[in-house]
Coordinates of C-alpha atoms in Angstrom, one line a residue:
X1 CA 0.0 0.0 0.0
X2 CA 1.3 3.3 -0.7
X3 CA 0.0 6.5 1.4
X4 CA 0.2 10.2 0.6
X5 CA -0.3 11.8 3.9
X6 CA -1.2 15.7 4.0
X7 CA -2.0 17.1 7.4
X8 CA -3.3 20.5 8.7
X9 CA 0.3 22.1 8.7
X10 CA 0.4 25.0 6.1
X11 CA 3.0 27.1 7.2
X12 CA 6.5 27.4 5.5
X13 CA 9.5 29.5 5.5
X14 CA 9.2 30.3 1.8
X15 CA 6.2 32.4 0.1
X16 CA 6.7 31.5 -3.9
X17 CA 3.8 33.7 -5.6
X18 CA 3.1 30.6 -8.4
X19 CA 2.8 28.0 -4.9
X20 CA -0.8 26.8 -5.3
X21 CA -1.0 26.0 -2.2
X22 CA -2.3 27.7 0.8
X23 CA 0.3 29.5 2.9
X24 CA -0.4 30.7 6.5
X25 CA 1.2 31.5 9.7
X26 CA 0.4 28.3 11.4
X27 CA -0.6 29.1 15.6
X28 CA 1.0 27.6 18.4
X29 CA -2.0 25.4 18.5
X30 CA -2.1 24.4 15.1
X31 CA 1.5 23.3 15.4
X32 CA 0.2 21.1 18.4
X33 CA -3.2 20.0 16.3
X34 CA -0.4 19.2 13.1
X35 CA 2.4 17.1 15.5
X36 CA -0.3 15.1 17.1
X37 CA -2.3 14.2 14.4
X38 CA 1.2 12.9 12.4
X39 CA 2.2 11.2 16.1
X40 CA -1.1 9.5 15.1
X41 CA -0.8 8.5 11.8
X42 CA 3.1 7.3 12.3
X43 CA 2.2 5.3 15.2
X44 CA -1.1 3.6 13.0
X45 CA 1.8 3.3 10.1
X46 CA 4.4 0.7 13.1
X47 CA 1.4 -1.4 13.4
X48 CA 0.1 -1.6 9.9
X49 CA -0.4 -5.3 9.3
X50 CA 0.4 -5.3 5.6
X51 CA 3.5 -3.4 3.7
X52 CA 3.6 0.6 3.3
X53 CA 5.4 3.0 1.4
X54 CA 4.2 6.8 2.9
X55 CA 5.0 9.8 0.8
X56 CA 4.3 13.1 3.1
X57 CA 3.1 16.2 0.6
X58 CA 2.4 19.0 3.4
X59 CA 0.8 22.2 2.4
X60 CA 4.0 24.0 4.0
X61 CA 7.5 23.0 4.5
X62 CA 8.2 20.0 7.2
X63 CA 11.5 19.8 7.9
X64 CA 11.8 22.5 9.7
X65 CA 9.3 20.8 12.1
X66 CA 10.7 18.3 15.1
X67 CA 8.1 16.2 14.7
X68 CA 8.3 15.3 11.0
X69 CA 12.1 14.7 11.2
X70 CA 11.3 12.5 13.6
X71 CA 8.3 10.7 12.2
X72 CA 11.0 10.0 8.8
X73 CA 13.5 8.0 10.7
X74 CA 11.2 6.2 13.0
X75 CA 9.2 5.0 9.9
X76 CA 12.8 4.3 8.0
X77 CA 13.5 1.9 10.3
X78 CA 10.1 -0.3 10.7
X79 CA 11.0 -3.5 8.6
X80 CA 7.5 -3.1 6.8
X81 CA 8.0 0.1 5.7
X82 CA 9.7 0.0 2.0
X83 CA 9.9 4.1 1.3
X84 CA 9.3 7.2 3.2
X85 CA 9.6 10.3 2.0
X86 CA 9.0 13.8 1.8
X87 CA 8.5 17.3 -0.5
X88 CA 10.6 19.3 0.3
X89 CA 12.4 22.9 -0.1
X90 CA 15.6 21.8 1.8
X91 CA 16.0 24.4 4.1
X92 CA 16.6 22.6 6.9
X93 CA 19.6 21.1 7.5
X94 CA 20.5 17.5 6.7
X95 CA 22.3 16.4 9.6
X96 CA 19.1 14.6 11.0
X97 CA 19.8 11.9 8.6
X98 CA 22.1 10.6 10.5
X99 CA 20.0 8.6 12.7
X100 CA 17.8 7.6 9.6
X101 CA 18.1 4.1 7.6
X102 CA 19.3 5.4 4.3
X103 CA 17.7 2.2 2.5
X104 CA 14.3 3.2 2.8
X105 CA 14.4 7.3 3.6
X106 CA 14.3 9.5 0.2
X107 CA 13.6 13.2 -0.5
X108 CA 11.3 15.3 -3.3
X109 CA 13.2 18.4 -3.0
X110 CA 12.4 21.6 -5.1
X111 CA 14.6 24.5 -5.6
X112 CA 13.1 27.9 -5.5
X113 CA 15.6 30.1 -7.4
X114 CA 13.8 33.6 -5.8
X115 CA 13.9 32.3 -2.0
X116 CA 17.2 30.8 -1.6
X117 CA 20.6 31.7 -2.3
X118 CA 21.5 29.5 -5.1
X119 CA 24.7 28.5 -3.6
X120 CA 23.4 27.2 -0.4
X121 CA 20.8 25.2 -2.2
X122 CA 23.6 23.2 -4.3
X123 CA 25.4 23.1 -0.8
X124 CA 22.6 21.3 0.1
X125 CA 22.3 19.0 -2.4
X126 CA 26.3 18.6 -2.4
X127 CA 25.5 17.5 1.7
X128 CA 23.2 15.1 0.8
X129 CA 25.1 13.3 -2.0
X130 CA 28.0 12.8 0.2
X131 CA 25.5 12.0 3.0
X132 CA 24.0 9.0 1.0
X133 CA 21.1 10.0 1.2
X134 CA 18.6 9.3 -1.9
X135 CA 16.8 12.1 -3.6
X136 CA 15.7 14.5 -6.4
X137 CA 15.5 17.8 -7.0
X138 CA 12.4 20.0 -9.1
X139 CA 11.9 23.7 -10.3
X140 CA 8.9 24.8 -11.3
X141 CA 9.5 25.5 -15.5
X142 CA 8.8 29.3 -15.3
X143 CA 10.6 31.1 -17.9
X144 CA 12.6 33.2 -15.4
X145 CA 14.0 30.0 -14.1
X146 CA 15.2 28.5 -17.1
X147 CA 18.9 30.0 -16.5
X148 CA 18.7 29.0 -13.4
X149 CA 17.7 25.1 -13.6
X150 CA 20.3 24.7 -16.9
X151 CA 22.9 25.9 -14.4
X152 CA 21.8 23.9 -11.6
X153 CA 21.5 20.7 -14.0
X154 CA 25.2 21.7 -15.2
X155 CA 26.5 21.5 -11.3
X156 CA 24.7 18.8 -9.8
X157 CA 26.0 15.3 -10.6
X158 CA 25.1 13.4 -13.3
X159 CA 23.3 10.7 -11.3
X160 CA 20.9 13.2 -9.6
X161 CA 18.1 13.6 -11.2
X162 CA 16.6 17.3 -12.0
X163 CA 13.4 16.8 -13.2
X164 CA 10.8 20.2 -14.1
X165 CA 6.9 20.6 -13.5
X166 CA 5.5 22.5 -16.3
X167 CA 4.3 25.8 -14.1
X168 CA 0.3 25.6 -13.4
X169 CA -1.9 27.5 -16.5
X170 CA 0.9 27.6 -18.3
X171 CA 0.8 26.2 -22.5
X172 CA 4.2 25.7 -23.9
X173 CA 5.5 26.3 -27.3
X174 CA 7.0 23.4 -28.6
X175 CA 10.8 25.5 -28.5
X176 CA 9.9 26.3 -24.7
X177 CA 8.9 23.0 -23.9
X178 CA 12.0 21.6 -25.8
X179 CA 14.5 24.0 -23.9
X180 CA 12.4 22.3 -20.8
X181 CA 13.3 18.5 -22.0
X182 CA 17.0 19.1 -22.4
X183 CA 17.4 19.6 -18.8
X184 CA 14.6 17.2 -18.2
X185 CA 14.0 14.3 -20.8
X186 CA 10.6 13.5 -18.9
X187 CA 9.5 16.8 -19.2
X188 CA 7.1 15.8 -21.8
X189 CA 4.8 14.1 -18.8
X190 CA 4.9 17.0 -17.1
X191 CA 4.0 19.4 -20.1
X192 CA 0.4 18.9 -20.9
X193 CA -2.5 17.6 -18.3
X194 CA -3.3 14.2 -19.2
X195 CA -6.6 13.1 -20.1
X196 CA -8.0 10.8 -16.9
X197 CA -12.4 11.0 -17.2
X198 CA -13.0 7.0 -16.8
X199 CA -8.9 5.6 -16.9
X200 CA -7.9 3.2 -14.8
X201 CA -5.8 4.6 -12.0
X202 CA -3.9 2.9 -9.1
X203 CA -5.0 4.9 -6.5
X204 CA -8.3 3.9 -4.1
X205 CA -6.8 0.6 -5.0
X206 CA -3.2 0.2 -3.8
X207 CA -2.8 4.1 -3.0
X208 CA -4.4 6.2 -1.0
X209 CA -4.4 9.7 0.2
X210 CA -4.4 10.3 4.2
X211 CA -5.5 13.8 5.5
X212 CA -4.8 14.9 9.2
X213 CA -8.0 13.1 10.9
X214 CA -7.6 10.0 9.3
X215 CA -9.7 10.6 6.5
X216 CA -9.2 8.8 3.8
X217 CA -9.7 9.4 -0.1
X218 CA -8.5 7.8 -3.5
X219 CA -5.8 10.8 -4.4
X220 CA -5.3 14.3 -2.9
X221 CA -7.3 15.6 -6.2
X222 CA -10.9 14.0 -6.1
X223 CA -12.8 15.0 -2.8
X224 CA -14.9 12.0 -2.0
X225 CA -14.4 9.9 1.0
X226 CA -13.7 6.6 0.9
X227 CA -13.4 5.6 4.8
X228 CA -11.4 6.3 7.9
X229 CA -7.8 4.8 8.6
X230 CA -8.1 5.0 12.0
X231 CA -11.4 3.0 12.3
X232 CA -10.3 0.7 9.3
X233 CA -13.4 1.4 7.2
X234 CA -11.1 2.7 4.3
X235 CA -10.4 -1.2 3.8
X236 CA -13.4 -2.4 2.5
X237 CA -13.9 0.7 -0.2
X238 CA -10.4 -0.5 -2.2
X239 CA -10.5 -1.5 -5.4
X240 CA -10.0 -0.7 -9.0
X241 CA -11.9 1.8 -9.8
X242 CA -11.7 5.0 -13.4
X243 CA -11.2 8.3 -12.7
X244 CA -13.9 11.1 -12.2
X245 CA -12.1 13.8 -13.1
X246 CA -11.6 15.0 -16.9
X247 CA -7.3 15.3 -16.8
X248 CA -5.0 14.9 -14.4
X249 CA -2.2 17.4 -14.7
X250 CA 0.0 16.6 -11.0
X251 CA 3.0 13.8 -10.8
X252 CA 1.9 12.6 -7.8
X253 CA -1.7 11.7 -9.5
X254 CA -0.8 10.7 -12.9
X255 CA 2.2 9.0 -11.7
X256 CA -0.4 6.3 -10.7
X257 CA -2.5 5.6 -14.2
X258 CA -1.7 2.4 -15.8
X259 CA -2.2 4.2 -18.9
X260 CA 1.2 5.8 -18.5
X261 CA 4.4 4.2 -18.2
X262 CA 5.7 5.6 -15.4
X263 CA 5.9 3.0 -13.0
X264 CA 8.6 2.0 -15.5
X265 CA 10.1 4.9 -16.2
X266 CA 10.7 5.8 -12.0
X267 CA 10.5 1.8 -10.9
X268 CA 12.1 1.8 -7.4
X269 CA 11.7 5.8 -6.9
X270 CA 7.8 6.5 -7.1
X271 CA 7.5 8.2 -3.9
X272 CA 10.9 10.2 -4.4
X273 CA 10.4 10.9 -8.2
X274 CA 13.7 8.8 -8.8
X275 CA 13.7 7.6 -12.6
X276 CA 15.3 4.1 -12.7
X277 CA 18.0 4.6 -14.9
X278 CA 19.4 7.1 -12.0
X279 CA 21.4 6.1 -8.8
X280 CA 20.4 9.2 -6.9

């Protein structure tokens, strides 16, 4: 079973105008609210009876946050669990990884050329090479960050893989998408939404999306409910099932449609975005 898990948290330490998502100052009591509620989840995770790869996709940025370091390299270690990973920006330090088990911890990181010196984001991704650590690294393909990703493409090693998301609303000429591809030879997936109304997709069936109550739906893009974790009513709602919605234009949704070959393409590196021709 794979698991996207979003919870309440919201705030982060970076304010990107094209971010869809929603950015606030999270309260000292919303902090409490988001640590328990992952306490929660991590702890149903150690006792799941069956095997679980957890992708966390928090509105805001969790690494900065105690508790989601923690919850990372508790769930590394649990024999069951076969990937955990994260979205992040990278702005917290990589030390915790330490006391992580490399095999089975990865990271989604995204550079955001307008909130972070770029040197101390290559540092970062120069830390975690040496580190052992597995991950990739995004930006977001707006034009202004073109120079920006070819030189970060150019400086990172070869086995790292940078890959681009084709920036929301945006249509791309077939020179702009090509300038895209040549840092990113799968930008072509990313470029146009993909037609979904009725395809077969993965998740409800072996995916699932988590929110911060337990709630439990088919993918973080199609609202209905489909059961609780916590009371195990999710369980008897999983099967195969086509998609209601008329495209699907996110990686972590169309990732999932048979229709695609993707789970080729990133076999071993779902969660992380890891293709499999990369040792990253």
């Amino acid at each position: 079973m794979t698991i996207l898990y979003r919870g309440p948290l919201a705030s982060c330490d970076y304010d990107c105008g094209y971010c869809p998502f929603a950015k606030r100052r999270d309260t000292p009591e919303q902090l409490r609210t988001d640590r328990a509620a992952l306490e929660r989840f991590t702890n149903w995770v150690a006792h799941a009876p069956e095997r679980v790869s957890v992708l966390f996709t928090p509105w805001g940025e969790g690494l900065v946050r105690t508790w989601y370091r923690r919850a990372l390299t508790e769930l590394s270690h649990l024999p069951h669990v076969e990937r955990v990973a994260i979205q992040t920006n990278l702005s917290a330090h990589p030390r915790w990884t330490d006391a992580a088990d490399l095999t089975r911890l990865a990271l989604w990181a995204t550079y955001h050329p307008d909130q972070v010196p770029y040197a101390r984001f290559l540092a970062r991704c120069r830390e975690l090479r040496a580190r052992g650590v597995r991950f990739s690294v995004g930006v977001v393909g707006q034009p202004e960050h073109l120079s920006a990703a070819r030189k970060l493409r150019a400086d990172l090693p070869p086995g790292v893989y940078l890959w681009i998301n084709a920036a929301e609303g945006r249509t791309y000429t077939d020179a702009e998408a090509a300038a895209w591809a040549a840092i990113d030879p799968h930008f072509g997936y990313s470029r146009n939404a993909h037609p979904s109304l009725g395809r077969d997709c993965r998740t409800g069936d072996s995916v699932i999306s988590v929110d911060g109550e337990g709630t439990v739906r088919r993918c973080h893009f199609v609202p209905e409910v489909i059961g609780n974790l916590y009371d195990g009513s999710f369980r008897q709602a999983l099967r195969p099932r086509p998609c209601p919605n008329a495209t699907c234009d996110c990686h972590i949704g169309y990732v999932h449609m048979p229709s695609l070959p993707l789970y080729g393409v990133f076999a071993g590196g779902i969660l992380e975005r890891v293709p499999a021709t990369t040792s990253a």
